[in-house]
Amino acid sequence: MAPMGIRLSPLGMAVFCLLGLGVLYHLYSGFLAGRFAFFMLSEPAAGGPESPRGSAPAGAVDLRELLAVSVLAAVRGGQEVKRVREGNVLNAKAKGKTREGAEEQLTSGDLLSNRRMFYLLKGAFPAVQINSEERVDTADQETVSWDRSIPEDIKQKIQPKEVPAESVTVWIDPLDATQEYTEDLRQYVTTMVCVAVNGKPVIGVIHKPFSSYTAWAMVDGGSNVKARSSYNEKTPRIIVSRSHAGKVEQVARQTFGNKTVIIPAGGAGYKVLALLDVDEKNQEEADVYIHVTYIKKWDICAGNAVLRALGGHMTTLTGEEISYTGSDGNEGGLIASINMNHKALIEKLPDLEKTSHK
């Protein structure tokens, strides 16, 4: 007789399958849950950019990171400036005239520095508005990466601070003192980056390519530069543009006396450094910086930020704060000082403001 087969009812089959599924669930539920959690944490939101580990979330900018990449941008731009000058391949040409009728020069150093600085900053912070003295040609676009490393001196002095990306404007001057650059007056040349938040300058970087000196500062943060121990308020040394020295000298001597020293110099970055404690062989020292004509904001934003961070001031000749939004020019001239009675200085120089709009 053939052996009898085992027959299971439909109900028995269902119970058996449910028991099997229960065992499998208990075995793999922990593993699957862990993999799902990892997937959810590591995947960016649909349609949104992926945020590098440790960086600010999308829509926010960490000012400490922005300071670090601004220093790097100024240094890398400076490398291009130095290479072009030392190779004597400036390819200088006129790009226009100033309001005073002076010819503005453009060199390969300006263009190559600008490209390096702009794309480094844009690659690191694509959501941030960047204004530069030189036009960015999309045909020359290049990928300049930042490894997100922060120098130790910045780590030690600056705490992370996030701000909305839409509140930030970056101002680049890829080669300050181009005229002096073409004349081989290297001491005046700087590359500069400034970060403004809601129009107020909060980060300033001034780099001297030919000596590798870099000054940086962040408002309510820290700096690697400081004010000098003393300044002369009675007969101050006043640093001014080489092309406008005569205008300032006449009024300054009437105000402070014939012993007032006028220092003609090139480059707004150089002039701001002249107010600080800078251990540089070719850096002159001054007590006040005055400019009496129209000036572009990328020329002065970085210096303004550095002075603000150190407790100093840079205002128009009538004492108004300079806003770093909107137009790229400042109509009201400027006066800059540190550890001095800034308001009293302004009151002593009422006649200079009249020439700033010419």
mmCIF file of C-alpha atoms in Angstrom:
data_model
loop_
_atom_site.group_PDB
_atom_site.id
_atom_site.type_symbol
_atom_site.label_atom_id
_atom_site.label_comp_id
_atom_site.label_asym_id
_atom_site.label_seq_id
_atom_site.Cartn_x
_atom_site.Cartn_y
_atom_site.Cartn_z
ATOM 1 C CA MET A 1 0.000 0.000 0.000
ATOM 2 C CA ALA A 2 1.322 3.409 -0.878
ATOM 3 C CA PRO A 3 2.219 5.598 2.079
ATOM 4 C CA MET A 4 -0.328 8.151 3.067
ATOM 5 C CA GLY A 5 0.639 11.798 2.276
ATOM 6 C CA ILE A 6 0.421 14.639 4.813
ATOM 7 C CA ARG A 7 -2.322 17.016 3.888
ATOM 8 C CA LEU A 8 -2.559 20.523 5.343
ATOM 9 C CA SER A 9 -5.699 22.518 5.342
ATOM 10 C CA PRO A 10 -5.667 26.081 3.857
ATOM 11 C CA LEU A 11 -5.908 27.459 7.403
ATOM 12 C CA GLY A 12 -2.811 25.521 8.453
ATOM 13 C CA MET A 13 -0.880 26.790 5.486
ATOM 14 C CA ALA A 14 -1.760 30.386 6.381
ATOM 15 C CA VAL A 15 -0.670 29.919 9.999
ATOM 16 C CA PHE A 16 2.605 28.341 8.900
ATOM 17 C CA CYS A 17 3.393 31.269 6.537
ATOM 18 C CA LEU A 18 2.610 33.847 9.178
ATOM 19 C CA LEU A 19 4.917 32.148 11.666
ATOM 20 C CA GLY A 20 7.700 32.146 9.070
ATOM 21 C CA LEU A 21 7.253 35.830 8.317
ATOM 22 C CA GLY A 22 7.340 36.597 12.032
ATOM 23 C CA VAL A 23 10.688 34.872 12.435
ATOM 24 C CA LEU A 24 12.142 36.719 9.420
ATOM 25 C CA TYR A 25 10.848 40.061 10.729
ATOM 26 C CA HIS A 26 12.541 39.650 14.109
ATOM 27 C CA LEU A 27 15.785 38.593 12.465
ATOM 28 C CA TYR A 28 16.040 41.480 10.006
ATOM 29 C CA SER A 29 14.014 44.306 11.472
ATOM 30 C CA GLY A 30 17.011 45.810 13.309
ATOM 31 C CA PHE A 31 19.203 45.589 10.230
ATOM 32 C CA LEU A 32 16.604 47.121 7.905
ATOM 33 C CA ALA A 33 15.765 49.900 10.333
ATOM 34 C CA GLY A 34 19.402 50.840 10.658
ATOM 35 C CA ARG A 35 19.881 50.918 6.888
ATOM 36 C CA PHE A 36 16.739 53.039 6.441
ATOM 37 C CA ALA A 37 17.873 55.543 9.076
ATOM 38 C CA PHE A 38 21.279 55.825 7.455
ATOM 39 C CA PHE A 39 19.640 56.399 4.071
ATOM 40 C CA MET A 40 17.391 59.148 5.410
ATOM 41 C CA LEU A 41 20.234 60.957 7.183
ATOM 42 C CA SER A 42 22.717 60.791 4.363
ATOM 43 C CA GLU A 43 20.439 61.684 1.433
ATOM 44 C CA PRO A 44 19.844 65.399 0.695
ATOM 45 C CA ALA A 45 16.303 66.638 0.393
ATOM 46 C CA ALA A 46 14.758 66.172 -3.030
ATOM 47 C CA GLY A 47 15.908 68.930 -5.332
ATOM 48 C CA GLY A 48 18.207 70.459 -2.702
ATOM 49 C CA PRO A 49 22.001 70.706 -2.611
ATOM 50 C CA GLU A 50 24.017 68.281 -0.598
ATOM 51 C CA SER A 51 25.622 69.941 2.450
ATOM 52 C CA PRO A 52 29.179 68.866 3.263
ATOM 53 C CA ARG A 53 29.608 67.371 6.699
ATOM 54 C CA GLY A 54 30.163 70.095 9.301
ATOM 55 C CA SER A 55 29.125 72.985 7.039
ATOM 56 C CA ALA A 56 26.189 75.357 7.401
ATOM 57 C CA PRO A 57 22.812 74.054 6.187
ATOM 58 C CA ALA A 58 21.457 75.053 2.789
ATOM 59 C CA GLY A 59 20.428 78.702 2.771
ATOM 60 C CA ALA A 60 22.930 79.646 5.501
ATOM 61 C CA VAL A 61 26.567 80.746 5.399
ATOM 62 C CA ASP A 62 29.139 80.174 8.130
ATOM 63 C CA LEU A 63 31.144 83.389 8.386
ATOM 64 C CA ARG A 64 34.166 81.571 9.784
ATOM 65 C CA GLU A 65 34.277 79.383 6.678
ATOM 66 C CA LEU A 66 33.752 82.427 4.485
ATOM 67 C CA LEU A 67 36.672 84.179 6.197
ATOM 68 C CA ALA A 68 38.900 81.147 5.599
ATOM 69 C CA VAL A 69 38.105 80.944 1.885
ATOM 70 C CA SER A 70 38.405 84.746 1.549
ATOM 71 C CA VAL A 71 41.977 84.596 2.884
ATOM 72 C CA LEU A 72 42.758 81.773 0.472
ATOM 73 C CA ALA A 73 41.195 83.690 -2.434
ATOM 74 C CA ALA A 74 43.248 86.814 -1.698
ATOM 75 C CA VAL A 75 46.455 84.763 -1.507
ATOM 76 C CA ARG A 76 45.754 82.827 -4.710
ATOM 77 C CA GLY A 77 44.838 86.002 -6.539
ATOM 78 C CA GLY A 78 48.047 87.534 -5.259
ATOM 79 C CA GLN A 79 50.036 84.645 -6.712
ATOM 80 C CA GLU A 80 48.715 85.521 -10.163
ATOM 81 C CA VAL A 81 49.455 89.218 -9.636
ATOM 82 C CA LYS A 82 53.036 88.465 -8.615
ATOM 83 C CA ARG A 83 53.627 85.956 -11.420
ATOM 84 C CA VAL A 84 52.483 88.389 -14.104
ATOM 85 C CA ARG A 85 54.546 91.285 -12.725
ATOM 86 C CA GLU A 86 57.712 89.252 -12.262
ATOM 87 C CA GLY A 87 57.321 87.787 -15.742
ATOM 88 C CA ASN A 88 56.796 91.292 -17.127
ATOM 89 C CA VAL A 89 53.781 90.130 -19.148
ATOM 90 C CA LEU A 90 51.320 92.786 -17.984
ATOM 91 C CA ASN A 91 49.653 93.426 -21.373
ATOM 92 C CA ALA A 92 48.462 96.731 -19.935
ATOM 93 C CA LYS A 93 45.716 98.632 -21.714
ATOM 94 C CA ALA A 94 43.299 101.432 -20.929
ATOM 95 C CA LYS A 95 39.819 100.342 -19.795
ATOM 96 C CA GLY A 96 38.357 103.823 -19.360
ATOM 97 C CA LYS A 97 38.799 107.019 -17.414
ATOM 98 C CA THR A 98 38.053 108.085 -13.867
ATOM 99 C CA ARG A 99 35.705 110.983 -13.131
ATOM 100 C CA GLU A 100 38.773 113.181 -12.811
ATOM 101 C CA GLY A 101 39.862 112.203 -16.313
ATOM 102 C CA ALA A 102 42.729 109.922 -15.336
ATOM 103 C CA GLU A 103 43.206 106.819 -17.454
ATOM 104 C CA GLU A 104 42.358 103.508 -15.754
ATOM 105 C CA GLN A 105 44.669 100.620 -16.531
ATOM 106 C CA LEU A 106 43.813 96.960 -16.972
ATOM 107 C CA THR A 107 46.466 94.233 -16.948
ATOM 108 C CA SER A 108 46.699 90.473 -17.211
ATOM 109 C CA GLY A 109 47.360 90.515 -13.463
ATOM 110 C CA ASP A 110 43.920 92.036 -12.842
ATOM 111 C CA LEU A 111 42.139 89.510 -15.048
ATOM 112 C CA LEU A 112 43.926 86.357 -13.915
ATOM 113 C CA SER A 113 43.666 87.285 -10.241
ATOM 114 C CA ASN A 114 39.990 88.083 -10.658
ATOM 115 C CA ARG A 115 39.261 84.746 -12.322
ATOM 116 C CA ARG A 116 41.074 82.787 -9.627
ATOM 117 C CA MET A 117 39.444 84.680 -6.747
ATOM 118 C CA PHE A 118 35.921 84.792 -8.172
ATOM 119 C CA TYR A 119 35.620 81.113 -9.039
ATOM 120 C CA LEU A 120 37.167 79.964 -5.766
ATOM 121 C CA LEU A 121 34.606 81.974 -3.780
ATOM 122 C CA LYS A 122 31.721 81.083 -6.102
ATOM 123 C CA GLY A 123 32.569 77.401 -6.001
ATOM 124 C CA ALA A 124 32.666 77.393 -2.201
ATOM 125 C CA PHE A 125 29.551 79.565 -1.724
ATOM 126 C CA PRO A 126 27.413 79.441 -4.888
ATOM 127 C CA ALA A 127 24.403 81.122 -3.242
ATOM 128 C CA VAL A 128 26.309 84.270 -2.267
ATOM 129 C CA GLN A 129 26.315 87.494 -4.308
ATOM 130 C CA ILE A 130 29.833 88.397 -5.457
ATOM 131 C CA ASN A 131 30.747 91.838 -6.819
ATOM 132 C CA SER A 132 34.135 92.279 -8.463
ATOM 133 C CA GLU A 133 36.020 95.174 -9.993
ATOM 134 C CA GLU A 134 36.632 93.195 -13.177
ATOM 135 C CA ARG A 135 34.030 91.546 -15.373
ATOM 136 C CA VAL A 136 33.830 87.761 -15.172
ATOM 137 C CA ASP A 137 33.887 86.175 -18.624
ATOM 138 C CA THR A 138 31.978 82.889 -18.672
ATOM 139 C CA ALA A 139 34.249 81.706 -21.486
ATOM 140 C CA ASP A 140 37.122 81.751 -18.979
ATOM 141 C CA GLN A 141 35.226 79.835 -16.306
ATOM 142 C CA GLU A 142 37.366 77.456 -14.309
ATOM 143 C CA THR A 143 36.851 75.086 -11.427
ATOM 144 C CA VAL A 144 38.784 76.224 -8.365
ATOM 145 C CA SER A 145 38.126 73.979 -5.403
ATOM 146 C CA TRP A 146 38.345 74.574 -1.668
ATOM 147 C CA ASP A 147 39.025 71.618 0.620
ATOM 148 C CA ARG A 148 37.018 73.304 3.432
ATOM 149 C CA SER A 149 40.043 73.405 5.711
ATOM 150 C CA ILE A 150 40.264 76.332 8.140
ATOM 151 C CA PRO A 151 43.688 77.693 9.184
ATOM 152 C CA GLU A 152 44.578 77.184 12.817
ATOM 153 C CA ASP A 153 44.843 80.895 13.626
ATOM 154 C CA ILE A 154 41.278 81.421 12.393
ATOM 155 C CA LYS A 155 40.044 78.363 14.300
ATOM 156 C CA GLN A 156 41.570 79.673 17.510
ATOM 157 C CA LYS A 157 40.203 83.216 17.232
ATOM 158 C CA ILE A 158 36.889 82.881 15.396
ATOM 159 C CA GLN A 159 33.784 80.941 16.405
ATOM 160 C CA PRO A 160 31.365 79.584 13.780
ATOM 161 C CA LYS A 161 28.553 82.027 13.023
ATOM 162 C CA GLU A 162 25.768 81.401 10.529
ATOM 163 C CA VAL A 163 23.887 84.079 8.603
ATOM 164 C CA PRO A 164 21.333 83.819 5.774
ATOM 165 C CA ALA A 165 23.044 83.530 2.393
ATOM 166 C CA GLU A 166 20.786 86.189 0.908
ATOM 167 C CA SER A 167 22.080 88.741 3.450
ATOM 168 C CA VAL A 168 25.692 88.358 2.258
ATOM 169 C CA THR A 169 27.513 90.373 -0.405
ATOM 170 C CA VAL A 170 31.167 89.691 -1.197
ATOM 171 C CA TRP A 171 33.301 92.468 -2.697
ATOM 172 C CA ILE A 172 36.498 91.515 -4.555
ATOM 173 C CA ASP A 173 39.359 93.767 -5.584
ATOM 174 C CA PRO A 174 41.665 91.423 -7.512
ATOM 175 C CA LEU A 175 44.403 94.044 -7.862
ATOM 176 C CA ASP A 176 44.299 97.284 -5.916
ATOM 177 C CA ALA A 177 46.677 100.020 -7.171
ATOM 178 C CA THR A 178 46.812 98.920 -10.799
ATOM 179 C CA GLN A 179 48.454 102.188 -11.873
ATOM 180 C CA GLU A 180 51.262 101.653 -9.368
ATOM 181 C CA TYR A 181 51.468 98.013 -10.500
ATOM 182 C CA THR A 182 52.225 99.142 -14.039
ATOM 183 C CA GLU A 183 54.885 101.526 -12.667
ATOM 184 C CA ASP A 184 56.440 98.642 -10.693
ATOM 185 C CA LEU A 185 55.686 100.338 -7.350
ATOM 186 C CA ARG A 186 55.020 96.956 -5.779
ATOM 187 C CA GLN A 187 54.676 98.044 -2.158
ATOM 188 C CA TYR A 188 51.274 99.639 -2.846
ATOM 189 C CA VAL A 189 49.710 96.578 -4.495
ATOM 190 C CA THR A 190 47.155 94.445 -2.630
ATOM 191 C CA THR A 191 44.422 91.913 -3.313
ATOM 192 C CA MET A 192 41.318 92.264 -1.156
ATOM 193 C CA VAL A 193 38.132 90.464 -0.187
ATOM 194 C CA CYS A 194 35.317 91.924 1.907
ATOM 195 C CA VAL A 195 32.157 90.308 3.227
ATOM 196 C CA ALA A 196 29.193 92.531 4.002
ATOM 197 C CA VAL A 197 26.091 91.323 5.843
ATOM 198 C CA ASN A 198 22.993 93.422 5.253
ATOM 199 C CA GLY A 199 25.248 96.130 3.854
ATOM 200 C CA LYS A 200 27.616 96.292 6.839
ATOM 201 C CA PRO A 201 31.263 95.230 6.355
ATOM 202 C CA VAL A 202 32.034 92.360 8.742
ATOM 203 C CA ILE A 203 35.005 90.515 7.209
ATOM 204 C CA GLY A 204 38.051 92.134 5.626
ATOM 205 C CA VAL A 205 41.136 90.570 4.042
ATOM 206 C CA ILE A 206 44.043 92.637 2.690
ATOM 207 C CA HIS A 207 46.922 90.700 1.110
ATOM 208 C CA LYS A 208 50.254 92.085 -0.141
ATOM 209 C CA PRO A 209 51.396 89.740 -2.934
ATOM 210 C CA PHE A 210 55.028 90.843 -3.053
ATOM 211 C CA SER A 211 55.727 90.355 0.641
ATOM 212 C CA SER A 212 53.123 87.631 1.371
ATOM 213 C CA TYR A 213 51.725 89.689 4.254
ATOM 214 C CA THR A 214 48.023 89.150 4.948
ATOM 215 C CA ALA A 215 45.815 91.081 7.360
ATOM 216 C CA TRP A 216 42.351 89.750 8.211
ATOM 217 C CA ALA A 217 39.676 90.671 10.704
ATOM 218 C CA MET A 218 36.067 89.857 11.521
ATOM 219 C CA VAL A 219 33.727 92.184 13.389
ATOM 220 C CA ASP A 220 32.756 90.705 16.788
ATOM 221 C CA GLY A 221 35.189 87.894 16.075
ATOM 222 C CA GLY A 222 38.939 88.405 15.986
ATOM 223 C CA SER A 223 41.879 89.428 13.813
ATOM 224 C CA ASN A 224 45.544 88.828 13.109
ATOM 225 C CA VAL A 225 46.330 92.566 13.075
ATOM 226 C CA LYS A 226 46.007 95.348 15.658
ATOM 227 C CA ALA A 227 46.049 99.114 16.068
ATOM 228 C CA ARG A 228 49.267 100.937 16.915
ATOM 229 C CA SER A 229 49.891 102.033 20.483
ATOM 230 C CA SER A 230 49.580 105.773 19.759
ATOM 231 C CA TYR A 231 48.319 108.292 17.195
ATOM 232 C CA ASN A 232 48.906 112.015 16.757
ATOM 233 C CA GLU A 233 45.611 113.926 16.830
ATOM 234 C CA LYS A 234 47.031 117.461 17.010
ATOM 235 C CA THR A 235 49.198 117.308 13.893
ATOM 236 C CA PRO A 236 48.270 114.003 12.266
ATOM 237 C CA ARG A 237 50.104 112.381 9.411
ATOM 238 C CA ILE A 238 47.460 112.153 6.687
ATOM 239 C CA ILE A 239 47.707 109.529 3.959
ATOM 240 C CA VAL A 240 45.991 110.370 0.675
ATOM 241 C CA SER A 241 45.843 109.278 -2.944
ATOM 242 C CA ARG A 242 48.910 110.149 -5.024
ATOM 243 C CA SER A 243 46.662 111.871 -7.558
ATOM 244 C CA HIS A 244 44.748 113.976 -5.002
ATOM 245 C CA ALA A 245 47.483 114.969 -2.552
ATOM 246 C CA GLY A 246 47.363 118.656 -3.406
ATOM 247 C CA LYS A 247 43.644 119.035 -2.654
ATOM 248 C CA VAL A 248 43.952 117.509 0.804
ATOM 249 C CA GLU A 249 47.233 119.206 1.677
ATOM 250 C CA GLN A 250 45.862 122.725 1.363
ATOM 251 C CA VAL A 251 42.879 122.130 3.653
ATOM 252 C CA ALA A 252 44.851 119.933 6.084
ATOM 253 C CA ARG A 253 47.503 122.582 6.662
ATOM 254 C CA GLN A 254 44.811 125.210 7.255
ATOM 255 C CA THR A 255 43.157 122.900 9.795
ATOM 256 C CA PHE A 256 46.097 121.311 11.615
ATOM 257 C CA GLY A 257 48.933 123.720 10.890
ATOM 258 C CA ASN A 258 51.954 123.811 8.617
ATOM 259 C CA LYS A 259 53.622 120.877 10.396
ATOM 260 C CA THR A 260 50.957 118.486 9.135
ATOM 261 C CA VAL A 261 52.561 115.715 7.091
ATOM 262 C CA ILE A 262 50.813 114.596 3.898
ATOM 263 C CA ILE A 263 51.742 111.120 2.665
ATOM 264 C CA PRO A 264 50.843 110.468 -0.991
ATOM 265 C CA ALA A 265 50.326 106.751 -1.614
ATOM 266 C CA GLY A 266 48.698 104.308 -3.990
ATOM 267 C CA GLY A 267 45.995 101.778 -3.185
ATOM 268 C CA ALA A 268 43.208 101.968 -0.625
ATOM 269 C CA GLY A 269 44.339 98.720 1.004
ATOM 270 C CA TYR A 270 47.836 100.095 1.545
ATOM 271 C CA LYS A 271 46.424 103.279 3.083
ATOM 272 C CA VAL A 272 44.320 101.386 5.617
ATOM 273 C CA LEU A 273 47.320 99.260 6.611
ATOM 274 C CA ALA A 274 49.218 102.522 7.212
ATOM 275 C CA LEU A 275 46.859 103.166 10.155
ATOM 276 C CA LEU A 276 47.681 99.837 11.805
ATOM 277 C CA ASP A 277 50.563 98.048 13.486
ATOM 278 C CA VAL A 278 52.022 96.348 10.418
ATOM 279 C CA ASP A 279 55.551 95.004 10.631
ATOM 280 C CA GLU A 280 56.480 95.578 7.001
ATOM 281 C CA LYS A 281 59.669 97.173 5.697
ATOM 282 C CA ASN A 282 57.958 99.184 2.939
ATOM 283 C CA GLN A 283 54.771 100.075 4.850
ATOM 284 C CA GLU A 284 54.462 103.746 5.810
ATOM 285 C CA GLU A 285 52.605 104.885 8.932
ATOM 286 C CA ALA A 286 49.814 107.475 9.077
ATOM 287 C CA ASP A 287 47.251 108.697 11.609
ATOM 288 C CA VAL A 288 44.342 109.492 9.279
ATOM 289 C CA TYR A 289 43.326 108.324 5.797
ATOM 290 C CA ILE A 290 41.365 110.806 3.682
ATOM 291 C CA HIS A 291 39.962 110.433 0.170
ATOM 292 C CA VAL A 292 38.156 113.394 -1.362
ATOM 293 C CA THR A 293 36.650 112.017 -4.581
ATOM 294 C CA TYR A 294 34.341 109.259 -5.781
ATOM 295 C CA ILE A 295 35.660 105.765 -4.993
ATOM 296 C CA LYS A 296 34.463 102.237 -5.722
ATOM 297 C CA LYS A 297 33.265 100.033 -2.874
ATOM 298 C CA TRP A 298 35.537 97.094 -3.688
ATOM 299 C CA ASP A 299 38.444 99.484 -3.037
ATOM 300 C CA ILE A 300 37.358 100.317 0.516
ATOM 301 C CA CYS A 301 35.097 97.556 1.863
ATOM 302 C CA ALA A 302 37.876 95.280 3.147
ATOM 303 C CA GLY A 303 39.656 98.150 4.898
ATOM 304 C CA ASN A 304 36.382 99.332 6.374
ATOM 305 C CA ALA A 305 35.715 95.870 7.816
ATOM 306 C CA VAL A 306 39.212 95.593 9.297
ATOM 307 C CA LEU A 307 38.928 99.001 10.958
ATOM 308 C CA ARG A 308 35.438 98.241 12.328
ATOM 309 C CA ALA A 309 36.681 94.953 13.780
ATOM 310 C CA LEU A 310 39.478 96.820 15.593
ATOM 311 C CA GLY A 311 37.236 99.602 16.894
ATOM 312 C CA GLY A 312 38.133 102.116 14.184
ATOM 313 C CA HIS A 313 35.982 104.075 11.742
ATOM 314 C CA MET A 314 35.619 104.654 8.050
ATOM 315 C CA THR A 315 32.840 107.032 7.025
ATOM 316 C CA THR A 316 32.032 109.571 4.355
ATOM 317 C CA LEU A 317 33.496 113.031 4.876
ATOM 318 C CA THR A 318 30.226 114.054 6.553
ATOM 319 C CA GLY A 319 30.326 111.121 8.975
ATOM 320 C CA GLU A 320 27.809 108.821 7.302
ATOM 321 C CA GLU A 321 28.321 105.063 7.386
ATOM 322 C CA ILE A 322 29.017 103.536 3.965
ATOM 323 C CA SER A 323 26.531 100.859 2.863
ATOM 324 C CA TYR A 324 27.885 97.957 0.846
ATOM 325 C CA THR A 325 24.717 97.135 -1.053
ATOM 326 C CA GLY A 326 23.192 98.698 -4.129
ATOM 327 C CA SER A 327 25.508 100.764 -6.343
ATOM 328 C CA ASP A 328 29.206 99.940 -6.554
ATOM 329 C CA GLY A 329 30.385 103.494 -5.845
ATOM 330 C CA ASN A 330 30.734 105.769 -2.839
ATOM 331 C CA GLU A 331 29.984 109.409 -3.629
ATOM 332 C CA GLY A 332 30.845 111.037 -0.322
ATOM 333 C CA GLY A 333 34.614 110.635 -0.117
ATOM 334 C CA LEU A 334 35.957 109.050 3.055
ATOM 335 C CA ILE A 335 37.854 109.623 6.258
ATOM 336 C CA ALA A 336 39.292 106.717 8.247
ATOM 337 C CA SER A 337 40.852 106.623 11.694
ATOM 338 C CA ILE A 338 41.383 104.374 14.692
ATOM 339 C CA ASN A 339 41.797 105.180 18.386
ATOM 340 C CA MET A 340 41.085 108.839 17.625
ATOM 341 C CA ASN A 341 38.086 111.142 18.042
ATOM 342 C CA HIS A 342 36.595 110.466 14.633
ATOM 343 C CA LYS A 343 33.724 112.896 15.033
ATOM 344 C CA ALA A 344 36.109 115.707 15.953
ATOM 345 C CA LEU A 345 38.195 114.982 12.852
ATOM 346 C CA ILE A 346 35.121 115.272 10.656
ATOM 347 C CA GLU A 347 34.138 118.581 12.227
ATOM 348 C CA LYS A 348 37.608 119.962 11.502
ATOM 349 C CA LEU A 349 37.447 119.112 7.814
ATOM 350 C CA PRO A 350 34.117 120.522 6.580
ATOM 351 C CA ASP A 351 35.436 121.855 3.289
ATOM 352 C CA LEU A 352 36.710 118.534 1.925
ATOM 353 C CA GLU A 353 33.218 117.129 1.412
ATOM 354 C CA LYS A 354 32.479 119.691 -1.276
ATOM 355 C CA THR A 355 35.125 118.243 -3.583
ATOM 356 C CA SER A 356 34.044 114.602 -3.199
ATOM 357 C CA HIS A 357 31.187 114.861 -5.702
ATOM 358 C CA LYS A 358 33.209 116.469 -8.470
#
